[in-house]
């Protein structure tokens, strides 16, 4: 069994309202690395010619395009953050740059949303590959890895069906 792993760097900002009195309670930023691990749904022997599980560029093209165009330099907020009201009323032109997670935008929530998104993109392109792990390095010493089904850990309360993270498009919110 082979695993393909791709890493991409992005910059982001967020705040965690549940940790309001701590350092994460004020908007602040991180330079993060996301690594996705992909494996074939139907593992087979190498064919003795091309010997590829899947061409790397095909597997990562849409995923990295989404990270680069939408996630990089996004502001990440939970649905109840009053900053959303501020942007709705004062700077609506910036709403498309705000990534909204169900609950606080912790690295855990982001990893599960990323797992759902990359899975939706792969399914949409008819890929034989499936995502087995998403790991986000939020600082050089802290990494959160998720494997399993995102539906088991994310609520969709207050979001449309399907929410942005389940859709194979470039969305990062449902504002
Ligand atoms: Zn942070």
Coordinates of C-alpha atoms and ligand atoms in Angstrom, one line a residue:
X1 CA 0.0 0.0 0.0
X2 CA 1.4 3.4 -1.0
X3 CA 0.6 6.8 0.6
X4 CA 1.1 10.0 -1.4
X5 CA 1.7 13.1 0.8
X6 CA 1.6 16.7 -0.3
X7 CA 2.5 19.7 1.8
X8 CA 1.4 23.4 1.3
X9 CA 2.2 26.5 3.3
X10 CA -0.3 29.2 4.0
X11 CA -0.7 32.2 6.2
X12 CA -3.9 32.8 8.2
X13 CA -5.4 34.7 11.1
X14 CA -8.0 33.7 13.6
X15 CA -9.3 34.0 17.1
X16 CA -10.8 31.5 19.5
X17 CA -13.6 33.0 21.5
X18 CA -13.6 30.1 24.0
X19 CA -10.1 31.1 24.9
X20 CA -11.0 34.8 25.1
X21 CA -8.8 35.6 28.1
X22 CA -5.8 33.8 26.7
X23 CA -3.4 34.7 23.8
X24 CA -5.8 33.2 21.2
X25 CA -8.7 35.4 22.3
X26 CA -7.4 38.3 20.2
X27 CA -7.0 38.1 16.4
X28 CA -3.5 36.8 15.5
X29 CA -1.8 34.9 12.8
X30 CA 0.2 31.8 12.0
X31 CA 2.2 30.6 9.1
X32 CA 0.9 27.0 8.8
X33 CA 1.7 23.9 6.7
X34 CA -1.0 21.5 5.7
X35 CA 0.0 17.9 4.7
X36 CA -2.6 15.7 3.1
X37 CA -2.0 11.9 2.8
X38 CA -3.8 10.1 -0.1
X39 CA -4.1 6.4 -0.9
X40 CA -5.8 4.4 -3.6
X41 CA -9.3 3.1 -2.9
X42 CA -8.3 0.0 -4.9
X43 CA -4.6 -0.8 -4.1
X44 CA -3.1 -2.8 -6.9
X45 CA 0.4 -3.9 -7.8
X46 CA 2.6 -1.5 -9.8
X47 CA 2.0 -2.1 -13.5
X48 CA 5.7 -2.6 -14.3
X49 CA 5.7 0.3 -16.7
X50 CA 4.7 3.7 -15.4
X51 CA 4.7 2.3 -11.8
X52 CA 2.5 5.2 -10.4
X53 CA -0.3 5.1 -7.9
X54 CA -1.5 8.4 -9.5
X55 CA 0.2 11.3 -11.2
X56 CA 1.2 13.7 -8.5
X57 CA 0.1 16.9 -10.4
X58 CA -3.4 15.5 -11.1
X59 CA -3.9 14.6 -7.4
X60 CA -2.8 17.9 -5.9
X61 CA -3.8 20.5 -8.5
X62 CA -7.2 21.5 -7.3
X63 CA -6.3 21.1 -3.6
X64 CA -3.3 23.4 -3.8
X65 CA -5.2 25.9 -6.0
X66 CA -7.9 26.1 -3.3
X67 CA -5.3 26.6 -0.5
X68 CA -3.4 29.2 -2.5
X69 CA -6.4 31.2 -3.7
X70 CA -8.9 31.0 -0.8
X71 CA -7.2 29.8 2.4
X72 CA -4.0 31.7 2.2
X73 CA -4.3 35.0 4.0
X74 CA -7.9 34.2 5.1
X75 CA -9.3 35.3 8.4
X76 CA -10.8 32.4 10.2
X77 CA -13.8 32.9 12.6
X78 CA -16.5 31.0 14.3
X79 CA -20.1 31.7 13.4
X80 CA -20.8 33.6 16.6
X81 CA -17.8 35.9 16.4
X82 CA -19.1 39.5 16.5
X83 CA -16.4 40.4 14.0
X84 CA -18.6 38.7 11.4
X85 CA -21.3 41.3 12.2
X86 CA -18.7 44.0 11.8
X87 CA -17.6 42.8 8.4
X88 CA -21.2 42.3 7.2
X89 CA -22.1 45.8 8.1
X90 CA -18.8 47.7 7.5
X91 CA -16.7 45.8 5.0
X92 CA -19.0 43.4 3.1
X93 CA -16.5 43.3 0.2
X94 CA -14.1 41.4 2.5
X95 CA -16.6 38.6 3.5
X96 CA -15.3 36.3 0.8
X97 CA -11.9 36.2 2.6
X98 CA -13.3 34.9 5.9
X99 CA -13.3 31.2 6.5
X100 CA -16.0 30.2 8.9
X101 CA -15.7 27.0 10.9
X102 CA -18.5 25.3 12.9
X103 CA -17.5 26.6 16.3
X104 CA -14.2 28.3 17.0
X105 CA -11.6 28.1 14.2
X106 CA -9.2 25.8 16.1
X107 CA -6.6 23.8 14.3
X108 CA -8.7 20.7 15.0
X109 CA -11.8 22.2 13.3
X110 CA -9.7 23.4 10.4
X111 CA -8.1 19.9 9.9
X112 CA -11.5 18.2 9.8
X113 CA -12.9 20.9 7.4
X114 CA -9.8 20.4 5.2
X115 CA -10.3 16.6 5.2
X116 CA -13.9 17.1 4.0
X117 CA -12.9 19.5 1.3
X118 CA -10.1 17.5 -0.1
X119 CA -12.3 14.4 -0.1
X120 CA -15.0 16.3 -1.9
X121 CA -12.6 17.6 -4.6
X122 CA -11.1 14.1 -5.2
X123 CA -14.6 12.5 -5.5
X124 CA -15.7 15.3 -7.8
X125 CA -12.8 14.6 -10.2
X126 CA -13.5 10.9 -10.2
X127 CA -10.2 10.1 -8.5
X128 CA -9.3 6.7 -7.3
X129 CA -7.5 8.4 -4.4
X130 CA -9.0 8.9 -1.0
X131 CA -7.6 11.1 1.8
X132 CA -6.4 9.2 4.9
X133 CA -5.0 12.0 7.0
X134 CA -4.8 15.8 7.1
X135 CA -2.1 17.2 9.4
X136 CA -1.7 21.0 10.1
X137 CA 1.5 22.3 11.6
X138 CA 0.3 25.5 13.3
X139 CA 3.7 26.3 14.8
X140 CA 7.0 24.5 14.4
X141 CA 6.3 22.6 17.6
X142 CA 2.5 22.0 17.4
X143 CA 0.8 19.8 14.8
X144 CA -2.8 18.5 14.7
X145 CA -3.5 15.4 12.6
X146 CA -7.0 14.2 11.7
X147 CA -8.0 10.9 10.3
X148 CA -11.5 9.4 10.2
X149 CA -14.7 10.9 8.9
X150 CA -15.2 14.7 9.3
X151 CA -18.9 14.2 9.8
X152 CA -18.2 12.4 13.1
X153 CA -16.5 15.5 14.6
X154 CA -18.1 18.5 12.9
X155 CA -21.5 19.9 13.6
X156 CA -23.5 21.4 10.6
X157 CA -25.9 23.3 12.8
X158 CA -26.5 26.7 11.3
X159 CA -24.9 25.8 8.0
X160 CA -26.7 24.9 4.8
X161 CA -26.8 21.3 3.6
X162 CA -24.2 20.7 2.3
X163 CA -21.9 23.2 4.1
X164 CA -19.0 24.7 2.3
X165 CA -16.5 22.1 3.5
X166 CA -18.5 19.3 1.9
X167 CA -18.8 21.0 -1.5
X168 CA -16.3 20.5 -4.3
X169 CA -16.1 24.2 -5.1
X170 CA -13.7 27.0 -3.9
X171 CA -16.0 28.2 -1.1
X172 CA -14.6 28.8 2.4
X173 CA -17.9 30.1 4.0
X174 CA -21.6 30.2 3.5
X175 CA -22.0 33.9 4.2
Ligands
LIG1 ZN1 -3.8 30.9 16.9

